[in-house]
CSV table of C-alpha atoms in Angstrom, one decimal:
chain,number,residue,atom,x,y,z
A,1,MET,CA,121.3,106.0,158.0
A,2,SER,CA,119.0,103.8,155.2
A,3,ALA,CA,122.2,102.4,153.7
A,4,CYS,CA,122.4,101.2,156.9
A,5,SER,CA,119.5,100.3,157.8
A,6,GLY,CA,119.2,98.0,154.6
A,7,GLU,CA,122.3,96.2,155.5
A,8,ALA,CA,120.9,95.5,158.8
A,9,ALA,CA,117.7,94.4,157.4
A,10,ASN,CA,119.3,91.7,155.3
A,11,SER,CA,121.5,89.3,158.0
A,12,ASP,CA,123.3,87.4,155.1
A,13,GLY,CA,124.8,90.6,154.2
A,14,LYS,CA,122.9,91.3,150.9
A,15,LYS,CA,121.4,94.6,149.7
A,16,PRO,CA,117.7,95.0,149.2
A,17,GLY,CA,116.5,93.9,145.6
A,18,THR,CA,119.4,91.2,145.0
A,19,SER,CA,117.4,88.5,144.9
A,20,ALA,CA,114.8,90.4,142.8
A,21,THR,CA,117.5,91.3,140.6
A,22,SER,CA,119.0,88.3,140.4
A,23,LYS,CA,116.1,86.1,139.2
A,24,SER,CA,115.6,89.1,136.4
A,25,THR,CA,119.1,88.5,135.5
A,26,ALA,CA,118.1,84.7,135.6
A,27,ALA,CA,115.1,85.3,133.6
A,28,THR,CA,116.6,87.2,130.7
A,29,GLY,CA,119.2,84.9,130.3
A,30,SER,CA,116.8,81.8,129.9
A,31,ALA,CA,115.1,83.8,127.4
A,32,GLU,CA,118.3,84.5,125.6
A,33,GLU,CA,119.4,81.0,125.8
A,34,LYS,CA,116.2,79.8,124.5
A,35,ALA,CA,116.3,82.0,121.3
A,36,ALA,CA,119.6,80.4,120.7
A,37,ALA,CA,118.9,76.8,121.0
A,38,GLU,CA,115.1,77.3,118.1
A,39,ALA,CA,117.8,80.2,115.8
A,40,GLU,CA,120.0,76.8,115.9
A,41,ARG,CA,117.1,74.4,115.3
A,42,ILE,CA,115.3,76.3,112.4
A,43,GLY,CA,119.2,77.5,111.0
A,44,ALA,CA,118.4,81.2,112.0
A,45,LEU,CA,121.4,83.2,113.3
A,46,THR,CA,121.4,83.3,117.0
A,47,PRO,CA,120.7,86.1,118.9
A,48,GLN,CA,124.7,86.8,120.2
A,49,THR,CA,125.5,86.6,116.4
A,50,LEU,CA,123.0,89.0,114.7
A,51,GLU,CA,123.8,91.4,117.7
A,52,LYS,CA,127.6,91.5,116.1
A,53,ALA,CA,126.5,91.3,113.0
A,54,THR,CA,124.4,94.8,113.4
A,55,LEU,CA,126.1,98.3,112.6
A,56,SER,CA,127.1,100.8,115.3
A,57,GLY,CA,129.0,103.6,115.5
A,58,THR,CA,129.6,106.3,112.7
A,59,ARG,CA,129.0,104.9,109.0
A,60,ASN,CA,128.7,106.2,106.0
A,61,GLY,CA,127.5,109.9,107.4
A,62,PHE,CA,125.2,108.2,109.9
A,63,GLU,CA,125.8,108.2,114.1
A,64,ILE,CA,124.2,104.3,114.5
A,65,LYS,CA,123.3,103.3,118.7
A,66,LYS,CA,121.4,100.6,120.0
A,67,VAL,CA,118.0,101.0,121.0
A,68,ALA,CA,116.7,99.8,124.0
A,69,LYS,CA,114.4,97.1,123.9
A,70,ALA,CA,112.2,98.1,126.4
A,71,ASP,CA,111.8,101.6,123.8
A,72,VAL,CA,110.6,99.6,120.8
A,73,GLU,CA,108.5,96.4,122.8
A,74,ALA,CA,105.2,99.0,122.5
A,75,GLY,CA,105.3,98.3,118.7
A,76,ARG,CA,105.8,94.6,119.1
A,77,ASP,CA,101.6,93.8,118.6
A,78,MET,CA,100.9,96.7,116.5
A,79,LYS,CA,97.2,95.3,114.9
A,80,ALA,CA,96.4,96.9,110.7
A,81,ASP,CA,92.2,97.1,110.8
A,82,LYS,CA,92.6,95.0,108.0
A,83,ALA,CA,94.1,91.6,107.6
A,84,GLU,CA,95.7,91.9,104.3
A,85,CYS,CA,97.7,95.2,105.4
A,86,GLN,CA,98.7,93.4,109.0
A,87,PRO,CA,102.8,93.2,107.4
A,88,LEU,CA,103.1,96.8,106.7
A,89,ALA,CA,101.6,97.5,110.4
A,90,SER,CA,104.0,95.1,111.9
A,91,LEU,CA,106.8,96.6,110.5
A,92,ALA,CA,105.5,100.4,111.6
A,93,GLY,CA,106.1,98.8,115.0
A,94,GLY,CA,109.3,97.5,113.9
A,95,PHE,CA,109.4,94.2,114.2
A,96,THR,CA,108.1,91.3,111.2
A,97,HIS,CA,104.7,90.1,111.3
A,98,VAL,CA,106.3,86.9,111.5
A,99,PRO,CA,107.4,86.6,114.7
A,100,ALA,CA,111.7,86.1,114.8
A,101,VAL,CA,113.8,84.7,117.1
A,102,SER,CA,115.5,88.2,117.7
A,103,VAL,CA,115.8,91.7,116.0
A,104,GLU,CA,118.1,94.2,117.3
A,105,HIS,CA,116.9,97.7,116.7
A,106,ARG,CA,119.3,100.6,116.1
A,107,SER,CA,118.5,104.5,115.4
A,108,LEU,CA,120.1,106.3,112.6
A,109,GLU,CA,121.3,110.2,113.0
A,110,PRO,CA,123.4,112.1,110.0
A,111,THR,CA,126.7,113.5,111.2
A,112,GLU,CA,126.0,116.1,108.1
A,113,ALA,CA,124.1,119.0,108.8
A,114,LYS,CA,122.8,118.9,105.0
A,115,ASN,CA,121.4,115.7,105.8
A,116,ALA,CA,117.9,115.8,106.8
A,117,THR,CA,116.8,112.2,107.0
A,118,VAL,CA,116.9,110.8,110.0
A,119,GLY,CA,115.7,107.3,110.9
A,120,SER,CA,116.4,103.5,111.8
A,121,MET,CA,117.1,100.1,111.0
A,122,TRP,CA,116.2,96.3,112.7
A,123,LEU,CA,117.2,93.2,111.9
A,124,ALA,CA,114.7,90.4,112.4
A,125,SER,CA,116.5,86.7,112.9
A,126,HIS,CA,114.4,83.8,110.7
A,127,SER,CA,114.7,80.5,109.1
A,128,THR,CA,115.3,81.2,105.3
A,129,LYS,CA,111.6,80.3,104.9
A,130,ASN,CA,110.1,82.4,107.0
A,131,ALA,CA,112.2,85.0,105.5
A,132,GLU,CA,111.7,84.3,102.3
A,133,LYS,CA,107.3,84.2,103.7
A,134,VAL,CA,107.8,88.1,105.1
A,135,MET,CA,108.7,89.5,101.9
A,136,ALA,CA,106.5,88.0,99.8
A,137,ASP,CA,103.8,89.2,102.5
A,138,LEU,CA,104.8,92.2,102.4
A,139,ARG,CA,105.1,92.4,98.5
A,140,THR,CA,101.1,91.5,98.2
A,141,ALA,CA,100.5,94.1,101.0
A,142,VAL,CA,102.1,97.1,99.2
A,143,LYS,CA,99.1,96.0,96.1
A,144,GLU,CA,96.9,95.2,98.4
A,145,CYS,CA,96.7,98.2,100.7
A,146,PRO,CA,96.9,101.7,98.6
A,147,ASP,CA,94.9,103.3,100.4
A,148,GLY,CA,96.8,102.8,103.6
A,149,PHE,CA,95.3,101.3,107.2
A,150,LYS,CA,94.8,102.4,110.7
A,151,THR,CA,96.5,100.7,113.7
A,152,LEU,CA,96.8,101.8,117.5
A,153,GLY,CA,95.2,105.2,116.7
A,154,LEU,CA,97.6,105.6,113.9
A,155,THR,CA,96.4,106.4,110.5
A,156,TYR,CA,99.1,105.6,107.5
A,157,ARG,CA,98.1,106.1,104.1
A,158,SER,CA,98.9,106.5,100.5
A,159,VAL,CA,101.3,103.3,100.4
A,160,GLU,CA,103.2,103.1,97.3
A,161,SER,CA,105.9,101.1,96.1
A,162,VAL,CA,109.5,102.6,95.0
A,163,GLU,CA,112.4,101.5,93.8
A,164,ALA,CA,115.1,99.7,95.8
A,165,PRO,CA,118.8,99.0,96.4
A,166,THR,CA,119.4,95.3,94.3
A,167,LEU,CA,121.3,94.2,97.1
A,168,GLY,CA,121.1,91.1,99.1
A,169,ASP,CA,118.9,87.7,98.3
A,170,ALA,CA,115.4,90.2,97.8
A,171,SER,CA,114.6,93.4,98.0
A,172,LEU,CA,111.8,96.0,98.1
A,173,GLY,CA,111.1,99.6,99.0
A,174,TYR,CA,107.9,101.2,99.5
A,175,ARG,CA,106.2,105.1,101.0
A,176,ILE,CA,103.2,105.7,103.1
A,177,THR,CA,102.7,108.6,104.9
A,178,ASN,CA,101.8,108.6,108.5
A,179,VAL,CA,98.9,111.3,109.8
A,180,ILE,CA,99.2,112.4,113.2
A,181,GLY,CA,96.9,115.6,113.7
A,182,GLU,CA,96.9,117.9,111.2
A,183,GLN,CA,100.3,116.8,110.7
A,184,THR,CA,101.4,114.2,107.8
A,185,ALA,CA,104.8,112.7,107.4
A,186,THR,CA,105.9,110.7,104.4
A,187,MET,CA,108.0,107.6,105.5
A,188,THR,CA,110.2,105.1,103.6
A,189,TYR,CA,110.8,101.4,103.7
A,190,THR,CA,113.5,99.8,102.5
A,191,VAL,CA,113.8,95.8,103.2
A,192,VAL,CA,116.7,93.6,102.4
A,193,ARG,CA,116.9,89.8,103.1
A,194,LYS,CA,119.7,88.2,103.4
A,195,GLY,CA,119.6,84.5,103.7
A,196,GLY,CA,117.2,84.3,107.3
A,197,VAL,CA,117.9,88.1,108.0
A,198,VAL,CA,115.1,90.8,106.8
A,199,VAL,CA,117.3,94.0,107.0
A,200,VAL,CA,115.0,97.0,107.2
A,201,PHE,CA,115.4,100.8,107.1
A,202,TYR,CA,112.9,102.8,107.6
A,203,GLY,CA,113.7,107.1,107.1
A,204,VAL,CA,111.7,110.4,106.9
A,205,ASN,CA,112.8,113.9,105.2
A,206,MET,CA,110.6,116.6,106.7
A,207,LEU,CA,112.6,119.2,104.1
A,208,THR,CA,112.1,117.1,100.9
A,209,PRO,CA,109.8,113.9,101.7
A,210,ASP,CA,111.2,112.2,98.0
A,211,ASN,CA,114.3,112.0,100.0
A,212,SER,CA,113.0,109.8,103.0
A,213,ALA,CA,114.9,106.9,102.1
A,214,MET,CA,118.5,105.6,103.5
A,215,PRO,CA,120.8,105.9,100.8
A,216,GLU,CA,122.1,102.5,99.8
A,217,PRO,CA,125.9,103.0,100.8
A,218,ILE,CA,124.3,102.4,104.2
A,219,VAL,CA,122.4,99.4,103.8
A,220,LYS,CA,125.4,98.1,102.0
A,221,ALA,CA,127.2,98.2,104.4
A,222,GLN,CA,125.4,96.4,106.7
A,223,LEU,CA,124.7,93.5,104.5
A,224,ASP,CA,128.3,93.5,104.1
A,225,GLN,CA,128.6,93.4,107.7
A,226,LEU,CA,126.1,90.6,108.0
A,227,GLY,CA,129.3,88.6,105.8
């Protein structure tokens, strides 16, 4: 009965919500068009190209799945309580502190039971100049924030530099501890720049924290995908 009533209430034959859906689709299309135009203006990868250049499926011992934008937006505006730590806070939220033209997020789940390292990765499209700034600011933040920072009620501590694969145009790694109540989780970030794309890998291993970094083969596979 409700379906019939819905049709009857719309004399033009459209189903309820069609107009709203069309507006939402148009808005999304408009945003993507603007991002693509900005990417071309500054010499960055367009959203469409970035998506194609991001891994998916099963690769190098991990199942890689696309993460919906709605699931990551909450972390976009994470603010550190100390300005010098902002690059680290932004990365903890899943974004670079310098706004990117577009970002692609993926979850990483191991396909082998003996591998306890889980995490995620994301690719941020910038101009080469801005990508270089992201890396430089991150290096500085790691040095200036050894005791960590707070953001959105969360505490991050014990920031320390760790070895990163010598890949791409520049790379860095750091380990940080997230404190939630009485629980702690050690996370390792591997950040690589290739041209104007900043590739971020985040890993956590609750059994052996020292093995929380994403293995080099999966990092290399993503860089190879970028071309």
